[in-house]
Each structure stands twice: as structure tokens, then as C-alpha cells.
PDB file of C-alpha atoms and ligand atoms in Angstrom:
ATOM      1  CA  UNK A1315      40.294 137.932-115.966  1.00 50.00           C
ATOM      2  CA  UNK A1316      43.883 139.401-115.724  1.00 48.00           C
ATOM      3  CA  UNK A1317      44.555 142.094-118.566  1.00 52.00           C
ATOM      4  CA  UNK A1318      46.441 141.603-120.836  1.00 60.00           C
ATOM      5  CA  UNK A1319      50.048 143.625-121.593  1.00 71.00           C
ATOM      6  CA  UNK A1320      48.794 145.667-124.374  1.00 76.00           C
ATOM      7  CA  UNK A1321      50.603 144.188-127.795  1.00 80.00           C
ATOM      8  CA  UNK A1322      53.013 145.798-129.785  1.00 78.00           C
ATOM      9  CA  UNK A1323      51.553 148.466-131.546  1.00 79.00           C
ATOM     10  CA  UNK A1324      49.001 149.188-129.235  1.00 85.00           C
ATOM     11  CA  UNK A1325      50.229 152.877-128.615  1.00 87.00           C
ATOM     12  CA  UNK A1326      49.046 154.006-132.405  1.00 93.00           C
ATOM     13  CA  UNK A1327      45.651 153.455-131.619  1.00 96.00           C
ATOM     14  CA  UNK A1328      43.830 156.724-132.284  1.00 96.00           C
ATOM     15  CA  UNK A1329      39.918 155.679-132.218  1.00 97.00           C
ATOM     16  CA  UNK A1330      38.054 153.580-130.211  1.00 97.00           C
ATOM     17  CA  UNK A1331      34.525 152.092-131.183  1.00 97.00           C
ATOM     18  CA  UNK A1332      32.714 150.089-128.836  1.00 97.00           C
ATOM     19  CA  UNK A1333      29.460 147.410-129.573  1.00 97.00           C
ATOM     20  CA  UNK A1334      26.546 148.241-127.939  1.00 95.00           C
ATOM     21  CA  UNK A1335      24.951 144.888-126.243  1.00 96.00           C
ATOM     22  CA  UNK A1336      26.229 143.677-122.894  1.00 97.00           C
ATOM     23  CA  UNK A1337      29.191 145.944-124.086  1.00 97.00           C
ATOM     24  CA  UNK A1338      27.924 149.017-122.922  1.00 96.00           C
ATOM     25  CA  UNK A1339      23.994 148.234-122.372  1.00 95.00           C
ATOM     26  CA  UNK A1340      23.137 145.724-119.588  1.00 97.00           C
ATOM     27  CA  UNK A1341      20.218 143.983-121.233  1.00 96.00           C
ATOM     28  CA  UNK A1342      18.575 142.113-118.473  1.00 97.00           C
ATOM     29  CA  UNK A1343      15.910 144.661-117.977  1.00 97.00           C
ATOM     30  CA  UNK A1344      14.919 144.291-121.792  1.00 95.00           C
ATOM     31  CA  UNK A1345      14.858 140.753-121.928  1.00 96.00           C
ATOM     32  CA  UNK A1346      13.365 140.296-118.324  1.00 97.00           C
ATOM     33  CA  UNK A1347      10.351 142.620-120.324  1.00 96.00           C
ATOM     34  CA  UNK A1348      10.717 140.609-123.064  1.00 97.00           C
ATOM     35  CA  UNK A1349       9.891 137.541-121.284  1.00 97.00           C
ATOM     36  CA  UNK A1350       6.991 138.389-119.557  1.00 97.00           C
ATOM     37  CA  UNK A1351       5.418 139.926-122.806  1.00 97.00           C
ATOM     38  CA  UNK A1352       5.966 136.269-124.025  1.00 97.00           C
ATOM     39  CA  UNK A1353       4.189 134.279-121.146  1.00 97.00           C
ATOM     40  CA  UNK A1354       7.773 132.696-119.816  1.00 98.00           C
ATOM     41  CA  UNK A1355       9.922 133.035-116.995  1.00 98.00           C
ATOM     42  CA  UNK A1356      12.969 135.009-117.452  1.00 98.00           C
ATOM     43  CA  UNK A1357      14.934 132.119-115.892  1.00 98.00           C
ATOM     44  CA  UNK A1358      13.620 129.778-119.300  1.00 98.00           C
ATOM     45  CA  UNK A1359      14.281 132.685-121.446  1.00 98.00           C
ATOM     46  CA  UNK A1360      18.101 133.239-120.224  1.00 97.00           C
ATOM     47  CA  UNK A1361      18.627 129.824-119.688  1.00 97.00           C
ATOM     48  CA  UNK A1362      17.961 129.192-123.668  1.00 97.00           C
ATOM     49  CA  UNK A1363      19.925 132.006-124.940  1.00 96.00           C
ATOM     50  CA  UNK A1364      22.610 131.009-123.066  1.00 96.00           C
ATOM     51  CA  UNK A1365      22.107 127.577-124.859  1.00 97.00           C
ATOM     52  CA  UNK A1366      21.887 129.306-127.821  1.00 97.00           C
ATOM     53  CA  UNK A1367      25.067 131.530-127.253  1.00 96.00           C
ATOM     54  CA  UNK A1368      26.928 128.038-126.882  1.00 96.00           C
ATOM     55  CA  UNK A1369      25.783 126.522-129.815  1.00 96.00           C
ATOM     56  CA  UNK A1370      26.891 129.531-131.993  1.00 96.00           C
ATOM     57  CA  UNK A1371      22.925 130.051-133.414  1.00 96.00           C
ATOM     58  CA  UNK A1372      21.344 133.307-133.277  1.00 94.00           C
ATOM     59  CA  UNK A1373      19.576 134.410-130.292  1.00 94.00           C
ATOM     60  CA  UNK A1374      16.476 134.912-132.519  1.00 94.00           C
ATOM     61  CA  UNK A1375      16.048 131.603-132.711  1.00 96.00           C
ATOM     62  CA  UNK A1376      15.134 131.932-128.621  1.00 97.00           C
ATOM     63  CA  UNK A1377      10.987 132.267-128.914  1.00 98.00           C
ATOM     64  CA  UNK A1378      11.136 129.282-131.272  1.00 98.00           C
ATOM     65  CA  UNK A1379      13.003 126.771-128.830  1.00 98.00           C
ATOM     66  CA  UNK A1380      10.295 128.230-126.356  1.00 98.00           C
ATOM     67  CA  UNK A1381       7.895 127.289-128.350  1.00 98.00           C
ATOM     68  CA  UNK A1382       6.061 131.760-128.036  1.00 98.00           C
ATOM     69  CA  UNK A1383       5.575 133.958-130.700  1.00 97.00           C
ATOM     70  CA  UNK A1384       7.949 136.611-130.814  1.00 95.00           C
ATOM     71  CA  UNK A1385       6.553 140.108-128.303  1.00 95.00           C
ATOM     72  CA  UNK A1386       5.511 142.749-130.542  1.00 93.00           C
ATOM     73  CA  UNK A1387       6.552 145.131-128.103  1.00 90.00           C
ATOM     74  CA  UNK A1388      10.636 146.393-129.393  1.00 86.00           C
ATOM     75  CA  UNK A1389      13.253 146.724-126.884  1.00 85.00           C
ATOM     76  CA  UNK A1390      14.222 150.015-125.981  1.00 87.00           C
ATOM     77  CA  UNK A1391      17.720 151.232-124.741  1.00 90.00           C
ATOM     78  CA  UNK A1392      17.232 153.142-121.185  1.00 89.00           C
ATOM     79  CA  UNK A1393      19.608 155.629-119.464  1.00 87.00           C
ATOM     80  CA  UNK A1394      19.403 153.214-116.423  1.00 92.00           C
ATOM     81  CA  UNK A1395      20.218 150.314-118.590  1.00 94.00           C
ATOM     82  CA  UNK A1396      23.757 151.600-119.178  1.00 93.00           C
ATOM     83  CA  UNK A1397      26.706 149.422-117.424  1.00 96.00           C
ATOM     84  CA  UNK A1398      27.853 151.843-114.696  1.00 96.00           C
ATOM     85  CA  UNK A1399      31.194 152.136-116.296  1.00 96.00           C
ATOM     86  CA  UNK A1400      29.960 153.063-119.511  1.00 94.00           C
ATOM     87  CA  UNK A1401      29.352 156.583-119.177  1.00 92.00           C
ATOM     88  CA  UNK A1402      32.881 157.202-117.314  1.00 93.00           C
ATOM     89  CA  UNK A1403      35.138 155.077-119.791  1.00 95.00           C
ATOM     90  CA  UNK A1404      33.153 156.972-122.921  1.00 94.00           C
ATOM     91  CA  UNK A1405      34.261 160.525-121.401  1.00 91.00           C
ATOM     92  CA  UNK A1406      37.506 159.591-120.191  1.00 93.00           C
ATOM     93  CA  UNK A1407      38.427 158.102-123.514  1.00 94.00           C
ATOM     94  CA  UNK A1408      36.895 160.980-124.973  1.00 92.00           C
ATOM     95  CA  UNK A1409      39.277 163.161-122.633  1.00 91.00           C
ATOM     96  CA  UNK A1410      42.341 161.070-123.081  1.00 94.00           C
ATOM     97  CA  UNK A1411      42.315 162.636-127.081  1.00 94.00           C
ATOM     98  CA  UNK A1412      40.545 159.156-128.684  1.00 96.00           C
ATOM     99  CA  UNK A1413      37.918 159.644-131.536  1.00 95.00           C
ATOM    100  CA  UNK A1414      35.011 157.285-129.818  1.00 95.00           C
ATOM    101  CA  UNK A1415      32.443 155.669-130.992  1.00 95.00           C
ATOM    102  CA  UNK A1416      29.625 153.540-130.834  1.00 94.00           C
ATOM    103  CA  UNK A1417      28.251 150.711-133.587  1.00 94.00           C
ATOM    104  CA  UNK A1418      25.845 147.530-132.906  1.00 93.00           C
ATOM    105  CA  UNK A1419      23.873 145.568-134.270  1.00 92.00           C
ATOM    106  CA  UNK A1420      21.118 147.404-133.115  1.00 90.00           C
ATOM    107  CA  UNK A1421      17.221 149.074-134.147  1.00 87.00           C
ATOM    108  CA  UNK A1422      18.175 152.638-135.719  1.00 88.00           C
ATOM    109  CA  UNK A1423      15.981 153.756-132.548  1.00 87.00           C
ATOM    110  CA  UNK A1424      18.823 152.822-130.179  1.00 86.00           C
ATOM    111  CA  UNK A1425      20.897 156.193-131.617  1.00 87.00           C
ATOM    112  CA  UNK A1426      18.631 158.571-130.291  1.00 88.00           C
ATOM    113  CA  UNK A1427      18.178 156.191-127.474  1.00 86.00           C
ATOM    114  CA  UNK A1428      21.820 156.345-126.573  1.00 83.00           C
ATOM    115  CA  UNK A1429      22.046 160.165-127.139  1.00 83.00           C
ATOM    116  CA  UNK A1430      19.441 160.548-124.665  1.00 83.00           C
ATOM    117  CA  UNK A1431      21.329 158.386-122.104  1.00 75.00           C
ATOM    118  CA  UNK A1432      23.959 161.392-121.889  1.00 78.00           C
ATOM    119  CA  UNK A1433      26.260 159.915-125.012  1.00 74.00           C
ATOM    120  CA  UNK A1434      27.505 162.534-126.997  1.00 72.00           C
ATOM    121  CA  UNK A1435      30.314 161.293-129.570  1.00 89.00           C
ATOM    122  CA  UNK A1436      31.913 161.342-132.887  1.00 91.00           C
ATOM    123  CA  UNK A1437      29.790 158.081-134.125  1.00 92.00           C
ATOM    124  CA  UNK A1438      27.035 156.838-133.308  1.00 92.00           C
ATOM    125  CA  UNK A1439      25.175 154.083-135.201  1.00 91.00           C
ATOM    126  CA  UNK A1440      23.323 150.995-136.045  1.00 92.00           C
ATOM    127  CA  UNK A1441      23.305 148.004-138.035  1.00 93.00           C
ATOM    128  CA  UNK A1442      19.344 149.184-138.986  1.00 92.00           C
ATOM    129  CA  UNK A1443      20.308 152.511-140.425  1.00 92.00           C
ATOM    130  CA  UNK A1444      23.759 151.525-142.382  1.00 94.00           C
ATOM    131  CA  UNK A1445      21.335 148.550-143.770  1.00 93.00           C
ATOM    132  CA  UNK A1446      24.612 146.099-142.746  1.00 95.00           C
ATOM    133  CA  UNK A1447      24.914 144.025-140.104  1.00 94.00           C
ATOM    134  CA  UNK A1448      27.596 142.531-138.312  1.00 95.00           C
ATOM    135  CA  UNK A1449      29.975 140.323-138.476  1.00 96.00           C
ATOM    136  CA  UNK A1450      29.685 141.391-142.583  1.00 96.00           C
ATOM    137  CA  UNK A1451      33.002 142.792-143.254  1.00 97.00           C
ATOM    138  CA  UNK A1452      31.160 145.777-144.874  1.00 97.00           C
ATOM    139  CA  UNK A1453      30.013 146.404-141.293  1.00 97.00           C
ATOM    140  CA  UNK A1454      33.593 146.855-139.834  1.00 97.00           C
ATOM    141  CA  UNK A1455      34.542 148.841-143.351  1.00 97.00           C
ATOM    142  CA  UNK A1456      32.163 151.344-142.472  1.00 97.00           C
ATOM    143  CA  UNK A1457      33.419 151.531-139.121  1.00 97.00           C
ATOM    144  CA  UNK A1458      36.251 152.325-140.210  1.00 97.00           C
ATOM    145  CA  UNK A1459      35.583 154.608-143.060  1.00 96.00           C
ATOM    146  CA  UNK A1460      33.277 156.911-140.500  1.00 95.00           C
ATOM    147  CA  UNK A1461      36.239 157.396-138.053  1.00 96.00           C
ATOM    148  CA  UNK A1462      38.578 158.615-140.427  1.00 95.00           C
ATOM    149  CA  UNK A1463      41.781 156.759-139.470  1.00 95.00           C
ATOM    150  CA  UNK A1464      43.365 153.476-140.805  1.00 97.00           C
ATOM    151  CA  UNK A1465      42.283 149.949-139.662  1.00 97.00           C
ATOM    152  CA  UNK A1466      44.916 149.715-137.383  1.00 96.00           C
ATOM    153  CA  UNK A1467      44.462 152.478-135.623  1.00 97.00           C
ATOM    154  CA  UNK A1468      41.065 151.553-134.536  1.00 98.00           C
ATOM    155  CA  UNK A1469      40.034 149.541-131.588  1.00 98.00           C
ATOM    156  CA  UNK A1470      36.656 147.526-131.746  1.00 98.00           C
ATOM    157  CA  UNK A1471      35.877 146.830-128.175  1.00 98.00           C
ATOM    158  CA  UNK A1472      32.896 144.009-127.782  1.00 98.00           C
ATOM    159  CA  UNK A1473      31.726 140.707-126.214  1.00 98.00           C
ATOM    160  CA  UNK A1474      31.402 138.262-128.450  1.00 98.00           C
ATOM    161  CA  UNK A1475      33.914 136.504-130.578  1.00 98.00           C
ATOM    162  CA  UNK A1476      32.170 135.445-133.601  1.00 97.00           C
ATOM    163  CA  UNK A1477      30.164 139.085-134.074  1.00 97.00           C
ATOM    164  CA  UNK A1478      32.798 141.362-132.711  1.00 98.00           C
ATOM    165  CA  UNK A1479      36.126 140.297-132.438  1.00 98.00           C
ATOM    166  CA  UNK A1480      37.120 138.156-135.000  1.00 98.00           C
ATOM    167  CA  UNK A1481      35.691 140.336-138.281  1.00 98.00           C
ATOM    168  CA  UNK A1482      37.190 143.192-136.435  1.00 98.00           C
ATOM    169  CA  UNK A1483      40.276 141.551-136.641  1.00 98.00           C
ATOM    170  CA  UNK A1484      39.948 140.204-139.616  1.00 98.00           C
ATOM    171  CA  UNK A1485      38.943 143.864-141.091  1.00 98.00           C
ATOM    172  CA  UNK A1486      42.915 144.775-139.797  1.00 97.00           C
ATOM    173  CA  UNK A1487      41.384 146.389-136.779  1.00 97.00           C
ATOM    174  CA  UNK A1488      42.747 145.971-132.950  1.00 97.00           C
ATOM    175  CA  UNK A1489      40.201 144.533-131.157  1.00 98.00           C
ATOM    176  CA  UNK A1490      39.418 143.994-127.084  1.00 98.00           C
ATOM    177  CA  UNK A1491      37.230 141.406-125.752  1.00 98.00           C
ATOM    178  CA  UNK A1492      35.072 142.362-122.782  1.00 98.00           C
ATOM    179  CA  UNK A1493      33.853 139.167-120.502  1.00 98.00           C
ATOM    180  CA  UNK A1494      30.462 140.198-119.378  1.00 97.00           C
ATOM    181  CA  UNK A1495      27.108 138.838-120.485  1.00 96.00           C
ATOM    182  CA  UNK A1496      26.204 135.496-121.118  1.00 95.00           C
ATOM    183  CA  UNK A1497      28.098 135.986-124.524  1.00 97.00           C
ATOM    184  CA  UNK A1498      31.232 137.136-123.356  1.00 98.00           C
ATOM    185  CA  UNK A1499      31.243 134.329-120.162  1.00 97.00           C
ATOM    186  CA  UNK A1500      30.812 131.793-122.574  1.00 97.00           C
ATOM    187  CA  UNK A1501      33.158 133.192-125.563  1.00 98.00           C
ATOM    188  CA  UNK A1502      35.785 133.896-122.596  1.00 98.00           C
ATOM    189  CA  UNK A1503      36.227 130.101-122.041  1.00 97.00           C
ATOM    190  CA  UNK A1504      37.136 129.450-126.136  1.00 98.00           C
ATOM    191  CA  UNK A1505      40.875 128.984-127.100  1.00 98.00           C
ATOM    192  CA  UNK A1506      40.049 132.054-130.211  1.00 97.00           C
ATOM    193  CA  UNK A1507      39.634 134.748-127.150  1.00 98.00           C
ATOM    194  CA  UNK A1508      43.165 134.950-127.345  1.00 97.00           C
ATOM    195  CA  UNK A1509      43.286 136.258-130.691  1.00 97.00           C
ATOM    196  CA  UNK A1510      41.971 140.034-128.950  1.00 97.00           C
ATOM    197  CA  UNK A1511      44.571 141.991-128.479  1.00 96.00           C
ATOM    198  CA  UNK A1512      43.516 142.711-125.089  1.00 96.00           C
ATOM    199  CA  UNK A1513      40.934 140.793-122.980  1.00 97.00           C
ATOM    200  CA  UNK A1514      39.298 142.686-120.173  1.00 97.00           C
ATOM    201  CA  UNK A1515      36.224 142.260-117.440  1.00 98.00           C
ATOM    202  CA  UNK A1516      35.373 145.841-117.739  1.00 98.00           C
ATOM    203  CA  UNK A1517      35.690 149.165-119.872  1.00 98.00           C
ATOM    204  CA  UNK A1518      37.157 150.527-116.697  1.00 97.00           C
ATOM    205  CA  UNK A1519      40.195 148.293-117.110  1.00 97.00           C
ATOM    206  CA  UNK A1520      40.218 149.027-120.654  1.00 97.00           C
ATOM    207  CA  UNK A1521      40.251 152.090-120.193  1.00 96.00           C
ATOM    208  CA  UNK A1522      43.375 151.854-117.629  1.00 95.00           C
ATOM    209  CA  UNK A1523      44.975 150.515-121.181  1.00 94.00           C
ATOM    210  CA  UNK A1524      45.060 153.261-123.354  1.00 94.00           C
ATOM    211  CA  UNK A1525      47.446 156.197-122.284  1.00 89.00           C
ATOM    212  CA  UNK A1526      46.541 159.758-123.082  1.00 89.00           C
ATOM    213  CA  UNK A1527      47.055 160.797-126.359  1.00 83.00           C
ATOM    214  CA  UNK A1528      49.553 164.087-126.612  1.00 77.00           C
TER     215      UNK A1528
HETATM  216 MG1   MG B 668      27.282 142.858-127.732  1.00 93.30          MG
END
């Protein structure tokens, strides 16, 4: 996917707060666990949520079409399980004078996890401990309250339309759209990813986006 010229605008952004799942955690190692705690073969298991991601249902809804109780067993978040751009964009936005963040819809465990994975920044937090998930508007309010500057000065970065993208924009934040994961692949082929103000294939190019601030 070509990037986008950054809209106008664009230069007042002053935070950045990226989602967590497939935006900077790949997640195949999880749900590759996940499936055989369940008895399946990852293939089924992917192959469904990627059903589900198309139909717009929650991927909850995943051991039920595969007819498995839910694992016990939680996912965890492991250092190795970060993208290998994650890391670098984090500290070069944190370098280029951005107030950073991360917020997901996540298990409150996945803040320590994350700190442990070498991410050290001005947020860090989950749907579990603010008790709000997204795409509730409350969610993205937070967001914003926590980093300290107006709306539009934030930048939600994510890959999904429905959970990240379009409350964040509809909260008055800027917003980029990441393709990657089965979310963002299918997402990316809807007429509504246009609505991000910037749509990228990797944090590296997002990062490429957003000049230094003086
Ligand atoms: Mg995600």
C-alpha cells in the first residue's frame, strides 16, 4: 500500500498512541497456542477468524463456530512476539519529541507484559484496567485525557476500522490505518479505509510520516 501525503494538519500532531493487536504484537504465536489447547488446527482456527473478521462479529465468537470450549490457558504478550518494527518506530517516535503511547483492548496483564518487552513510555494501558473497552467513545476520551493534548493533536495508529479507526476519528482524533493481520488485510479492501488520515503497511513507514518535533 502506497502512503498516503499526510493531510492538512498533520504537522500539529504532538502524541501518538498506538493499539496493541497485530498493531504492534504479532499474534500468531498466541493463537497458534491457543489452538492446540483447543484440539484444532491452527489453519481451522485462522481460517474462522478471518471469517469472522469479514462478517464484522467478534472474534470471540471463534471456539463457538468450532464447535471447542474456550482454552483456559490466557494469552500472554512475549518480547519475541513484538512486530520487528515495533520497538524501533516506539523509540524513534519517542526521539522525534512525540508523547507515545500504547492502549488495546487488552488483559491488564499485557502492561507489565509490554514493559517487560523493553517498552518504556508515557502510557501504557488496557481496556481491562480502565474497565472500557473499545470502540466506546469513553475509550478514545480517556486516551485522550491521559496524553494531555487536544483530540486533534493525537494520532491513534491501529488495524482495524470498526475498533480503531473510525471511533478514533469520530472522538476528533487523527487516525492511521496499518494493513497487517487478518484484520487490517481485510479492512484494507473497504471503501471507509480512506477515511484514515494516513494508511500505511508498517510503523516504519509511519514513522517516515511524522517529522521531528522542534
Ligand atoms: Mg489490533
Amino acid at each position: 500500500m502506497s502512503s498516503t501525503t499526510p493531510p492538512h494538519g498533520w504537522t500539529e500532531v504532538r502524541a501518538v498512541v498506538l493499539d496493541v493487536g497485530e498493531t504492534l504484537v504479532d499474534e500468531t504465536r498466541a493463537w497458534t497456542q491457543a489452538a492446540h489447547d483447543a484440539g484444532v488446527t491452527p489453519l481451522a482456527l485462522m481460517a474462522v477468524l478471518g471469517a469472522l473478521a469479514e462478517r464484522d462479529e467478534p472474534h470471540t465468537r471463534v471456539w463457538e463456530v468450532l464447535g471447542v470450549p474456550r482454552p483456559a490457558r490466557t494469552p500472554t504478550i512475549e518480547p519475541g512476539d513484538l512486530y520487528p518494527d515495533a520497538l524501533p518506530a516506539l523509540h524513534a517516535l519517542r526521539r522525534a519529541g512525540y508523547v507515545v503511547g500504547i492502549a488495546g483492548n487488552q488483559p491488564a496483564g499485557a502492561e507489565a507484559q509490554l514493559r517487560t518487552a523493553g517498552v518504556d513510555l508515557d502510557l501504557v494501558a488496557s481496556s481491562q484496567r480502565w474497565g472500557v473497552a473499545k470502540p466506546a467513545p469513553a475509550f478514545f476520551a480517556r486516551v485522550i485525557a491521559e496524553v494531555g493534548v487536544p483530540a486533534d493533536r493525537v494520532l491513534y495508529v491501529g488495524d482495524r476500522l470498526d475498533n480503531d479507526v473510525l471511533p478514533a476519528r469520530a472522538a476528533g482524533m487523527r487516525t492511521a490505518f496499518l494493513r497487517r493481520g487478518p484484520w487490517g488485510h481485510v479492512h484494507a479492501l473497504r471503501p471507509q479505509a480512506a477515511l484514515a488520515d494516513v494508511r500505511v503497511d508498517s510503523l516504519g513507514e509511519l514513522v517516515e510520516l511524522l517529522p521531528a518535533r522542534p
